[in-house]
Short mmCIF file of N, CA and C in Angstrom, two decimals:
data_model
loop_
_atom_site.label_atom_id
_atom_site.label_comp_id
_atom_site.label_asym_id
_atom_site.label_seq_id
_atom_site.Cartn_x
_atom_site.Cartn_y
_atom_site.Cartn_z
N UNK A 1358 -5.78 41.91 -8.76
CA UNK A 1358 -4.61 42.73 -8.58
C UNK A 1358 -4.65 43.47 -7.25
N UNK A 1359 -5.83 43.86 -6.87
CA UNK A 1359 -5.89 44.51 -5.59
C UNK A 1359 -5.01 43.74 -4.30
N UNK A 1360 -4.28 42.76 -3.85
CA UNK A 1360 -4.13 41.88 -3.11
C UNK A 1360 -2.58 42.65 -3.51
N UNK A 1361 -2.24 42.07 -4.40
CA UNK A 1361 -0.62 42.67 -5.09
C UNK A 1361 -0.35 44.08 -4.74
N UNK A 1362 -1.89 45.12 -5.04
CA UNK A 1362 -1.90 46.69 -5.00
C UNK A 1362 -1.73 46.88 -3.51
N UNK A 1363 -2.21 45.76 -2.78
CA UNK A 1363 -2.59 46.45 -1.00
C UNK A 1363 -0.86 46.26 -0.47
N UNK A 1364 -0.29 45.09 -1.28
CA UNK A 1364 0.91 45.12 -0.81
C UNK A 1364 2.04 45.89 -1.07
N UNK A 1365 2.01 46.58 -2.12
CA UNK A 1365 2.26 47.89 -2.83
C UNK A 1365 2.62 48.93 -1.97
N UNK A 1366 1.25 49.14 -1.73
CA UNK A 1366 0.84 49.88 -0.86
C UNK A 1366 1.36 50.29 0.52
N UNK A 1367 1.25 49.19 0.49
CA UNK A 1367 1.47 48.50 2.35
C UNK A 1367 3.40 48.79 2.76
N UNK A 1368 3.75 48.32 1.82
CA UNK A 1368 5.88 49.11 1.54
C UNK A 1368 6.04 49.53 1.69
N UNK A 1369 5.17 50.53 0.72
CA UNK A 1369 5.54 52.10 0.44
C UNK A 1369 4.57 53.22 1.83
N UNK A 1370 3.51 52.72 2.79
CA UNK A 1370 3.29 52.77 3.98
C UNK A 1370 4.63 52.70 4.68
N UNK A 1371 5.15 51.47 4.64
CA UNK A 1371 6.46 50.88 5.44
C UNK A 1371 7.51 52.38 5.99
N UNK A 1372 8.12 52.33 4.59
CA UNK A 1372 8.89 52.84 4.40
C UNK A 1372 8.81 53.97 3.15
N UNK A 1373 8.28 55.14 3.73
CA UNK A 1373 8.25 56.27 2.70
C UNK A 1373 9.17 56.57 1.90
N UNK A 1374 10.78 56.28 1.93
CA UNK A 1374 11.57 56.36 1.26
C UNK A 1374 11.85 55.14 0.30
N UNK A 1375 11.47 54.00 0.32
CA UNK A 1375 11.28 53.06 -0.73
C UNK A 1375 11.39 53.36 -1.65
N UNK A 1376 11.93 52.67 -3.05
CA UNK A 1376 12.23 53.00 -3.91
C UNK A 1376 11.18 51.65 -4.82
N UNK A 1377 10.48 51.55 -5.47
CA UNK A 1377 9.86 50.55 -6.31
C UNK A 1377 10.78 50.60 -7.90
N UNK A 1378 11.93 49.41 -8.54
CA UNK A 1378 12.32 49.79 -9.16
C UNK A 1378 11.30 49.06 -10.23
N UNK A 1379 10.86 47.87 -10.15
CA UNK A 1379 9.90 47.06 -10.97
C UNK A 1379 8.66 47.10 -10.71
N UNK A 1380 7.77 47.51 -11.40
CA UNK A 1380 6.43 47.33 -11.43
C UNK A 1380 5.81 46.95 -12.48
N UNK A 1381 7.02 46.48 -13.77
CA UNK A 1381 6.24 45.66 -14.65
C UNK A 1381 5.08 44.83 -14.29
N UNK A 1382 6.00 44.16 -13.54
CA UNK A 1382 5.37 42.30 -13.28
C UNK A 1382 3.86 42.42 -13.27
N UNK A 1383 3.55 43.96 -12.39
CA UNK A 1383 2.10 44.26 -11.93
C UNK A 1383 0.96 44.27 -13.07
N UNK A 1384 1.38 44.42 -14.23
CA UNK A 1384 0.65 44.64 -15.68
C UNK A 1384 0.67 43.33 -16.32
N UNK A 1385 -0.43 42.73 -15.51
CA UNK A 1385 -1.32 41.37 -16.35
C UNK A 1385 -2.48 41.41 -17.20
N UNK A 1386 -2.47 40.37 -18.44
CA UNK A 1386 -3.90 40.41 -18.84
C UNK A 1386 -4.94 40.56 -17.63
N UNK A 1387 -4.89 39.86 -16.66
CA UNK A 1387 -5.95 40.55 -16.23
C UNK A 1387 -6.18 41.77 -15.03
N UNK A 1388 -4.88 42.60 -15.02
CA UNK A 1388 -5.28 44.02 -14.91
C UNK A 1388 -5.75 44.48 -16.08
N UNK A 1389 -5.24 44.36 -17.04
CA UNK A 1389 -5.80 45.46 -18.14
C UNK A 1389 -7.21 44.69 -18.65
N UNK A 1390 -7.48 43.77 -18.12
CA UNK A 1390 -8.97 43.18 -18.73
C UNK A 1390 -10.04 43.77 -17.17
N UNK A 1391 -9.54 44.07 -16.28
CA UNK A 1391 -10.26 44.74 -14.77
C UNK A 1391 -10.30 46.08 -15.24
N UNK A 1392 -9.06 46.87 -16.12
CA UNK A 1392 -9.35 48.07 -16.24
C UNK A 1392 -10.18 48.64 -17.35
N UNK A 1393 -10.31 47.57 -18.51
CA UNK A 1393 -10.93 47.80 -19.56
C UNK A 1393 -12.38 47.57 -18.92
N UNK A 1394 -13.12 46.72 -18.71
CA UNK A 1394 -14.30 46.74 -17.78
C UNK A 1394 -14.75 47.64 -16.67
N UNK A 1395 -13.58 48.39 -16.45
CA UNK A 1395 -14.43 49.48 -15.37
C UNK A 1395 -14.04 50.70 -16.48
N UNK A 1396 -13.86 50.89 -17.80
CA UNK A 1396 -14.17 51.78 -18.25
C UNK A 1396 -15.79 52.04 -18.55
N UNK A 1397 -15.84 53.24 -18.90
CA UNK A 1397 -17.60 53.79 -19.15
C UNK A 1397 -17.58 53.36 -20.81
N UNK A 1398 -18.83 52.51 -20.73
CA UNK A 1398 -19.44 51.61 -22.27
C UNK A 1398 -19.61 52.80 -23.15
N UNK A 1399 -19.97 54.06 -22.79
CA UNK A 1399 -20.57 54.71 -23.68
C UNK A 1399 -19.55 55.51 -23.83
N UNK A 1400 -18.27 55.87 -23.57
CA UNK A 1400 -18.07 57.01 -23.69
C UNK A 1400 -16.81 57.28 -25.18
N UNK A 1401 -17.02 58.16 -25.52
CA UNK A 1401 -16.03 58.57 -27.10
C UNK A 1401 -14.99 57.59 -27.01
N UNK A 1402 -14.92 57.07 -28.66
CA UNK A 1402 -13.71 56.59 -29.08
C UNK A 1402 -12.86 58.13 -29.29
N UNK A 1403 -11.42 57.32 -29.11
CA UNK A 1403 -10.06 57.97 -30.16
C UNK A 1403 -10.56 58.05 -31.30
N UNK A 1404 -9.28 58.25 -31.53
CA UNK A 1404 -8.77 58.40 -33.32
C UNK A 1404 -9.02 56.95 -34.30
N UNK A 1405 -8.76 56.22 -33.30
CA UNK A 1405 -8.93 54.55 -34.21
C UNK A 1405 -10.13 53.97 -34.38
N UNK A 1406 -11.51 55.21 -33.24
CA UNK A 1406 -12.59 54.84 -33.72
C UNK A 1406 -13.08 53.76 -32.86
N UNK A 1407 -12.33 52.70 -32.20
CA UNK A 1407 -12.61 51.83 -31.78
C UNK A 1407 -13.38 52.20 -30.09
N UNK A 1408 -14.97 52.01 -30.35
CA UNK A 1408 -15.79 51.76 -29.25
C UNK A 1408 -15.29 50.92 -28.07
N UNK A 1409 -16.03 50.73 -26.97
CA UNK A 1409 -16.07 49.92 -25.78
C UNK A 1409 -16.66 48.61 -26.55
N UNK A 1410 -17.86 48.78 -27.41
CA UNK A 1410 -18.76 47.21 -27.42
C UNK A 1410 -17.71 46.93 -28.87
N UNK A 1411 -17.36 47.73 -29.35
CA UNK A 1411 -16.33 46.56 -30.61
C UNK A 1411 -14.91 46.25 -29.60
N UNK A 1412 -14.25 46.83 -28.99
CA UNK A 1412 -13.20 46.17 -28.77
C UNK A 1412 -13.93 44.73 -27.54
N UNK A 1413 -14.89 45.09 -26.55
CA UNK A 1413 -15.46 43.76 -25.73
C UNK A 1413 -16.04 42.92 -27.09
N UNK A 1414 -16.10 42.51 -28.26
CA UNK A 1414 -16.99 42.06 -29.40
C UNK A 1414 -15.30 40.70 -29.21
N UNK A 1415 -14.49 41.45 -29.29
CA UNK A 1415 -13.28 40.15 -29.35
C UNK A 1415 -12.13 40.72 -27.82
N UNK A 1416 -12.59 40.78 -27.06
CA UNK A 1416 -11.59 41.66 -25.38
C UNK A 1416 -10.55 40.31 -25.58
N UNK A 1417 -11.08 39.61 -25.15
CA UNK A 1417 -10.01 38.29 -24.74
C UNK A 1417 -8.68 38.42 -25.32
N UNK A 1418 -8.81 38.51 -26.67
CA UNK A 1418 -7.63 38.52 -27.77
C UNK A 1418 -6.82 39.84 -27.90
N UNK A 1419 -8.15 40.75 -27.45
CA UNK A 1419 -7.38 42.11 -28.14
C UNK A 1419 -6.87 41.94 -26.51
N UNK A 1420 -7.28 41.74 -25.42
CA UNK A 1420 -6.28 42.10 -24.28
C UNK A 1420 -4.70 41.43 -23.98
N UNK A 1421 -4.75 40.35 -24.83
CA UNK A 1421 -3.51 39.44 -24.83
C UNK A 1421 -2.94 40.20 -25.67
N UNK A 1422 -3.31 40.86 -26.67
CA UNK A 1422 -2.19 41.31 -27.87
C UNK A 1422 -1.68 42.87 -26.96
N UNK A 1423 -2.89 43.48 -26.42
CA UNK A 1423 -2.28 44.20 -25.77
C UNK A 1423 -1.16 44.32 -24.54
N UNK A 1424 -0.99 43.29 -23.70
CA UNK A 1424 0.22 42.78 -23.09
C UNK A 1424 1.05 42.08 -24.01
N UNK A 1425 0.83 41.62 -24.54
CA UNK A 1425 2.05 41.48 -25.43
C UNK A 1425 3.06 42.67 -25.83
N UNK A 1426 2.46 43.49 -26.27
CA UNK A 1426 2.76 44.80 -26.89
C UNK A 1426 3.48 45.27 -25.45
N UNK A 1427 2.51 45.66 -24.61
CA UNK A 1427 3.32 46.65 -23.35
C UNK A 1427 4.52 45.49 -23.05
N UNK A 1428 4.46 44.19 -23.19
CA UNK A 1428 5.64 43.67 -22.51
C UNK A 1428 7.09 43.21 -23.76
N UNK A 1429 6.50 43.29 -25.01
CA UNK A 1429 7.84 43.78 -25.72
C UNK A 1429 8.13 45.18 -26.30
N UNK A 1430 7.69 46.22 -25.39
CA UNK A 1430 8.20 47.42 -25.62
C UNK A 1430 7.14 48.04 -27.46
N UNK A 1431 6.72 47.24 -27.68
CA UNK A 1431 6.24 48.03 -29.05
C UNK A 1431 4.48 48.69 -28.88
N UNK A 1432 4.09 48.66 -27.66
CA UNK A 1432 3.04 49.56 -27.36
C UNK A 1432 3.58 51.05 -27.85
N UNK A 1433 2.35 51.82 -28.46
CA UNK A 1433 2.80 53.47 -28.56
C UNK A 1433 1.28 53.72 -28.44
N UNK A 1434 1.22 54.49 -27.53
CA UNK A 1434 -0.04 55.55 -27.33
C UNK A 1434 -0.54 56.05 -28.75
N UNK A 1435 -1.71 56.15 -29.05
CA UNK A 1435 -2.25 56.39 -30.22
C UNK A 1435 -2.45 58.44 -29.89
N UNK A 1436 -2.27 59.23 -30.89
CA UNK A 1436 -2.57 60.10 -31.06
C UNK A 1436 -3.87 60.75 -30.33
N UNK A 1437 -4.38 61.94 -29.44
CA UNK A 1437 -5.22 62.53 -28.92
C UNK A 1437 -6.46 62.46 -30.05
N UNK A 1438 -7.58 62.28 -30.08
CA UNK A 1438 -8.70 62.91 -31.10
C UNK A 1438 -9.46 64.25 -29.75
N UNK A 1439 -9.10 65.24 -30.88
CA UNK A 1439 -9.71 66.92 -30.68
C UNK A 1439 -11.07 67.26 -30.44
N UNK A 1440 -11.93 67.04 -29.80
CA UNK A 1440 -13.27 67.90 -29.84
C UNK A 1440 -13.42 69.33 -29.54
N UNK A 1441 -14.25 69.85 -29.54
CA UNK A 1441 -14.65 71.58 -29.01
C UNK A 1441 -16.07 71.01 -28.42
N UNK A 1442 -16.39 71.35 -27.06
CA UNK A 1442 -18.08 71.27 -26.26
C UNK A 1442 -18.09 72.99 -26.41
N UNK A 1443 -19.58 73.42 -26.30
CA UNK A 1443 -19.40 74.36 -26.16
C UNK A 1443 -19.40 74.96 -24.54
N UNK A 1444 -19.68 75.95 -24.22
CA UNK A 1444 -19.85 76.48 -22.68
C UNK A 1444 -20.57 77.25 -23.09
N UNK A 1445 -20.60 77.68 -21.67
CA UNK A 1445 -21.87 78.80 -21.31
C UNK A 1445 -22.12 79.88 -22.19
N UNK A 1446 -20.76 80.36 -21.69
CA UNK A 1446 -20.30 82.07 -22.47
C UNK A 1446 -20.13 81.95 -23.95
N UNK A 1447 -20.26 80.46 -25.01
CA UNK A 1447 -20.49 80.94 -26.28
C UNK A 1447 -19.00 80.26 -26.57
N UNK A 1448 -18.21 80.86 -25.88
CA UNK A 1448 -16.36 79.66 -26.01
C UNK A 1448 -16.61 78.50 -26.50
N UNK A 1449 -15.63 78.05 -26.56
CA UNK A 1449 -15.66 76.44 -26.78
C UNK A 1449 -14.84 76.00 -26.16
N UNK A 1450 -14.72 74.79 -25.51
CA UNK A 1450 -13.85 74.36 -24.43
C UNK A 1450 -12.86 72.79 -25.36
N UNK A 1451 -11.95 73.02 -25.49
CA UNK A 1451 -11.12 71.61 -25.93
C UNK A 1451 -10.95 70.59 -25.26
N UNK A 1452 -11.34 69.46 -25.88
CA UNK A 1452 -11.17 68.14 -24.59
C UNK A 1452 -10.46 66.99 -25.53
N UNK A 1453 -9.49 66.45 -24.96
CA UNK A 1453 -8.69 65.50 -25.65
C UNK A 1453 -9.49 63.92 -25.36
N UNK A 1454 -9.67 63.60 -26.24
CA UNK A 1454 -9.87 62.03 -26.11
C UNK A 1454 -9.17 61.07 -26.08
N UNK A 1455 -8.75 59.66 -25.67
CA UNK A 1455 -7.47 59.29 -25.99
C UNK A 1455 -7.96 57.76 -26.30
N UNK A 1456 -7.39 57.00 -27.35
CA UNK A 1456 -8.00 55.71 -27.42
C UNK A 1456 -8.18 54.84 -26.44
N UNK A 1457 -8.76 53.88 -27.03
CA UNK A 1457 -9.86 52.86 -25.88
C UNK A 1457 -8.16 52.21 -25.61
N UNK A 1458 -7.74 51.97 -26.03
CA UNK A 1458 -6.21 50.98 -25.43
C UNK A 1458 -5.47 52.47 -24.39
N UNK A 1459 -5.78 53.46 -24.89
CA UNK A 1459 -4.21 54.05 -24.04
C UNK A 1459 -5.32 54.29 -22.22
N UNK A 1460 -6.73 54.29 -22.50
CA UNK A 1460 -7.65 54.43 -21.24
C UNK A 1460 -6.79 53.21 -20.56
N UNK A 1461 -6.97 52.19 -21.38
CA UNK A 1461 -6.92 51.03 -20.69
C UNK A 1461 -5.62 51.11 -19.87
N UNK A 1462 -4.69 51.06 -20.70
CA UNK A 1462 -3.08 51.60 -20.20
C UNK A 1462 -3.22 52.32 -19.17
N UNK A 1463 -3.70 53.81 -19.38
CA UNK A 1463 -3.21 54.60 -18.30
C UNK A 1463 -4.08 54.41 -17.13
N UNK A 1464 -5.39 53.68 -17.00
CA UNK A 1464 -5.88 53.25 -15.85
C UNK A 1464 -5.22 52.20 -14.83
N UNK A 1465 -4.56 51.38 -15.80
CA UNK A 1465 -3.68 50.11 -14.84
C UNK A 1465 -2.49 51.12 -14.14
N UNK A 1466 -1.99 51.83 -15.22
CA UNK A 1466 -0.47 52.46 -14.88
C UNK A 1466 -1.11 53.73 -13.19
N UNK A 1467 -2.37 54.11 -13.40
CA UNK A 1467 -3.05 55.04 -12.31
C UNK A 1467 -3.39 54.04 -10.49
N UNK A 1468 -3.54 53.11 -11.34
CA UNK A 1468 -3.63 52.19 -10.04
C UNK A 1468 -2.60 51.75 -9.17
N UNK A 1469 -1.65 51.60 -10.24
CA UNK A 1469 -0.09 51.16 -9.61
C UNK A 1469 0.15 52.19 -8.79
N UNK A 1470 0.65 53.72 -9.74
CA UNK A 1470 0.87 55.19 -8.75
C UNK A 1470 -0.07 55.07 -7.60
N UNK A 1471 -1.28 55.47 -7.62
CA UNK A 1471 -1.97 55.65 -6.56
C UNK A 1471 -1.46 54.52 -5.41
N UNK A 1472 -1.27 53.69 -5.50
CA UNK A 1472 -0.62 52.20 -4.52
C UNK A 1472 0.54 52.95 -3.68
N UNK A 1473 1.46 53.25 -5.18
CA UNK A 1473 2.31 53.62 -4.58
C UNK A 1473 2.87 55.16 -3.58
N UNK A 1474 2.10 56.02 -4.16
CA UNK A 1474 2.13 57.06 -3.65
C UNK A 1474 0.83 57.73 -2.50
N UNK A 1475 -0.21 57.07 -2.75
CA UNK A 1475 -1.46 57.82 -2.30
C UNK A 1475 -0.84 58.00 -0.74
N UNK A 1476 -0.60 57.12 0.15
CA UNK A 1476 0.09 57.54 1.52
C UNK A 1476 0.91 58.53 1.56
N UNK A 1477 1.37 59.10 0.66
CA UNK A 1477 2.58 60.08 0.70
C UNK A 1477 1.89 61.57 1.03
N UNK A 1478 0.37 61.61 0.37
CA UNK A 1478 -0.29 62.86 0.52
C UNK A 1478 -0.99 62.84 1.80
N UNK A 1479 -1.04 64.67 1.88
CA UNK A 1479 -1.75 64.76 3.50
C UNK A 1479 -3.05 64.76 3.09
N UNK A 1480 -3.72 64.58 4.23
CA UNK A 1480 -5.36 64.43 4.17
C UNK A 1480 -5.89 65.35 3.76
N UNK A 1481 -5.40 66.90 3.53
CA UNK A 1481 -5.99 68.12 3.39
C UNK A 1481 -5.81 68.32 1.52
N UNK A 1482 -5.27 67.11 1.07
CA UNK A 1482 -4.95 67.04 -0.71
C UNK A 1482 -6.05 66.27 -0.82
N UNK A 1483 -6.77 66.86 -2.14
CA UNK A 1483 -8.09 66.61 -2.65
C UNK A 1483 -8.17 66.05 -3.87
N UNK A 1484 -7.25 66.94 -4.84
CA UNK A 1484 -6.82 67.14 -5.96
C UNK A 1484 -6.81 65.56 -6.81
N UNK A 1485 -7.89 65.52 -7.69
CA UNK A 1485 -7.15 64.23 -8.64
C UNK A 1485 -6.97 62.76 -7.60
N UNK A 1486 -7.84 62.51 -6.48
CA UNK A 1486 -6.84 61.34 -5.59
C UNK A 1486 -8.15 60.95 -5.49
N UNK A 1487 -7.89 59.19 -5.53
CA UNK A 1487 -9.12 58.54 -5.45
C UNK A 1487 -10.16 58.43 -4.56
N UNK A 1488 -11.31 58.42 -4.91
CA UNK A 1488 -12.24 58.54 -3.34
C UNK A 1488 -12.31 60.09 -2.64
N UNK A 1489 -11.97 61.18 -3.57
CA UNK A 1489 -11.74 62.80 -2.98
C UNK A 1489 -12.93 63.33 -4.30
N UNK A 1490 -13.51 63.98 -4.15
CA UNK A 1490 -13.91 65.06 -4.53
C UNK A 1490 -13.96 66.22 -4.82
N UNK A 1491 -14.18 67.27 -5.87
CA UNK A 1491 -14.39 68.33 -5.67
C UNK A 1491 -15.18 69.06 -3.97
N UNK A 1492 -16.42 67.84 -4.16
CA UNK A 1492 -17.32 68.90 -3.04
C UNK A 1492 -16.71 68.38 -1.73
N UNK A 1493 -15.47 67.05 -1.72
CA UNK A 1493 -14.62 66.85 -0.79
C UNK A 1493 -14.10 68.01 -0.19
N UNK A 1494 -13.58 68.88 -0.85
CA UNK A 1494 -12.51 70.02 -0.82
C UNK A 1494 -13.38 71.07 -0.59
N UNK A 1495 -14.66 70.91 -0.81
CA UNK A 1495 -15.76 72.18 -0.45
C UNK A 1495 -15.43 71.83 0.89
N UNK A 1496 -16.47 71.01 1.37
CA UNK A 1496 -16.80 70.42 2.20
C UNK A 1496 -15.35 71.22 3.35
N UNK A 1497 -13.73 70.19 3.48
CA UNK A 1497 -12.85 70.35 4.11
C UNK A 1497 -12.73 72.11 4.27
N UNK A 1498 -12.86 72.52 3.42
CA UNK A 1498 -12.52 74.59 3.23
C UNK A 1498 -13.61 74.96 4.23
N UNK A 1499 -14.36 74.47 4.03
CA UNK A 1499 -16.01 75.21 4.87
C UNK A 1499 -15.67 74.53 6.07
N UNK A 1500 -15.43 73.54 6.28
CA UNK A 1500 -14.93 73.33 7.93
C UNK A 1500 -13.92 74.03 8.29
N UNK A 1501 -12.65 74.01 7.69
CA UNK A 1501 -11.66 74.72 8.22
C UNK A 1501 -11.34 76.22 8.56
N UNK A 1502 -12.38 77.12 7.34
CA UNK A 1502 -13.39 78.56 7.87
C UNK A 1502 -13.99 78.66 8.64
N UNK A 1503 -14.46 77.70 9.11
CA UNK A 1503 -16.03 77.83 10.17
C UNK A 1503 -15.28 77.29 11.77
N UNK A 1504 -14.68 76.42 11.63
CA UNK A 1504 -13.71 76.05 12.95
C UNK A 1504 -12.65 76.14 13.06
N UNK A 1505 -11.44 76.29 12.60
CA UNK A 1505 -10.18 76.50 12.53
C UNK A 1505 -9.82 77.67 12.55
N UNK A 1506 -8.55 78.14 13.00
CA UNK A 1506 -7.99 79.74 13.05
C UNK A 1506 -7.23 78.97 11.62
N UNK A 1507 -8.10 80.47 10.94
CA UNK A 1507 -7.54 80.93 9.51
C UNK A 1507 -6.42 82.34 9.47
N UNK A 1508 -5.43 82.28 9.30
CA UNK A 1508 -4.50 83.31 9.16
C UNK A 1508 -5.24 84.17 7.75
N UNK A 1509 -4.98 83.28 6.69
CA UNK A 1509 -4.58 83.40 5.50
C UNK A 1509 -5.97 82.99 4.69
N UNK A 1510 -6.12 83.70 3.59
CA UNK A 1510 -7.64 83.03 2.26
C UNK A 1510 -6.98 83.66 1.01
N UNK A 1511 -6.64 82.68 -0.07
CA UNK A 1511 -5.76 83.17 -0.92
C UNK A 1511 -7.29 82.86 -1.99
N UNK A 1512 -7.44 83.92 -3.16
CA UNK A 1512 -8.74 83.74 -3.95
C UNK A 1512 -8.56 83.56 -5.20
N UNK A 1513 -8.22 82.69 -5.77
CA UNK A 1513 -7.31 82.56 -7.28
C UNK A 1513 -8.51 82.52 -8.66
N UNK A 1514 -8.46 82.99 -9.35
CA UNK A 1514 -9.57 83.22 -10.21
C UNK A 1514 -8.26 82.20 -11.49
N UNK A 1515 -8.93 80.86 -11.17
CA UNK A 1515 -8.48 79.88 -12.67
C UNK A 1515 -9.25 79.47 -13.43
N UNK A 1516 -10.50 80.29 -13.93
CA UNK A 1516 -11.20 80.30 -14.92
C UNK A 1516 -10.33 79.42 -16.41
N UNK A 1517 -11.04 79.17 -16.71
CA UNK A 1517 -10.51 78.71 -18.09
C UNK A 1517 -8.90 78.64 -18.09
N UNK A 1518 -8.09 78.11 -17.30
CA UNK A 1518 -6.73 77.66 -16.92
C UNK A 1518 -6.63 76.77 -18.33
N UNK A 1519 -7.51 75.40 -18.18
CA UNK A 1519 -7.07 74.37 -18.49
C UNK A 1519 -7.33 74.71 -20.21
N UNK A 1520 -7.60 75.27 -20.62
CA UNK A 1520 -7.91 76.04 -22.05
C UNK A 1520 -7.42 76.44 -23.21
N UNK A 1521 -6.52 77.14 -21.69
CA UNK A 1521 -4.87 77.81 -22.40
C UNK A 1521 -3.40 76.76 -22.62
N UNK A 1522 -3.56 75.64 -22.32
CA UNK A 1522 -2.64 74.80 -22.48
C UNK A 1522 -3.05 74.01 -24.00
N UNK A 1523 -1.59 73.82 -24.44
CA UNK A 1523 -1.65 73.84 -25.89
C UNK A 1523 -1.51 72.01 -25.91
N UNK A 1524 -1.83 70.93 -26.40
CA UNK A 1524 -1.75 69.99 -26.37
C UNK A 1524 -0.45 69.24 -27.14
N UNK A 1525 0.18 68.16 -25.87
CA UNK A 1525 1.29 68.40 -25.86
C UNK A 1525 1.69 66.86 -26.65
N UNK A 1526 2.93 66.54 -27.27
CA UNK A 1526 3.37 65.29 -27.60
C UNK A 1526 4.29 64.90 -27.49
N UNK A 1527 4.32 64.02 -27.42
CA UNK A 1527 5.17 63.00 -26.53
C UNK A 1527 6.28 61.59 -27.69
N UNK A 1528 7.17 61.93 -28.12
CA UNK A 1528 7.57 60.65 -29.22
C UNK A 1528 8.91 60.81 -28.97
#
């Protein structure tokens, strides 16, 4: 898919105002069999329970049924499963899990965006964008303090931000 993604890409480079009205076509068995494989083997099922090594136990089939599904409209995202980790301070921190199919989903659907948009951001956006880092954004701040005329240092204390958001649904 990368070949398809660079050309994507490469458009929406072109011409920043582009409009992409189709990007079905881009969602093949084998994107979602590239994205299911670069998921992490070990990490939590959903709600359906279903592991990395049981759904790879039959991938082939379950990835065809899964394009099937996204391409007659009867895919539906499976429900969040809830954990609590704890933290430091004794809190507990909420983390949504989301099944092994909707990873799969929203990794193909992340590749497309990023294609399409990643040129649109300036170099000084860190945030969430592939190949950026947290210690990216260290890194850029500590240069731009240390060499750049700084007007302005805004100090935002977003402790436990993501905490306070109530988990949201979508039907």
């Amino acid at each position: 898919m990368s070949t398809k993604l660079d050309r994507i890409a490469e458009l929406a480079r072109e011409d920043p105002k582009r409009r992409f009205f189709s990007i079905a076509h881009l969602i093949t068995p084998e994107t979602l069999e590239a994205a299911f494989r670069s998921l992490r083997k070990a990490a939590s099922a959903g709600v359906d329970g279903v592991t990395y090594e049981v759904y790879e136990g039959n991938a082939g089939e379950n990835i065809r049924q899964l394009h099937r599904r996204l391409k007659d409209g009867t895919y539906q995202a499976q429900p969040l499963r809830r954990i609590y980790i704890p933290k430091e301070d004794g809190k507990q921190r909420p983390i949504s899990i989301p099944a092994l199919e909707d990873k799969i989903v929203q990794k193909v659907a992340a590749d497309i965006l990023n294609a399409i948009f990643e040129q649109d951001f300036l170099d000084c956006s860190h945030g969430f964008r592939p190949g950026r880092s947290q210690h990216d954004a260290l890194d850029a701040l500590s240069y731009a303090l240390l060499k750049k005329k700084v007007n302005y240092v805004l100090d935002a204390d977003i402790k436990g931000f993501l905490d306070s958001y109530s988990q949201c649904s979508y039907g």
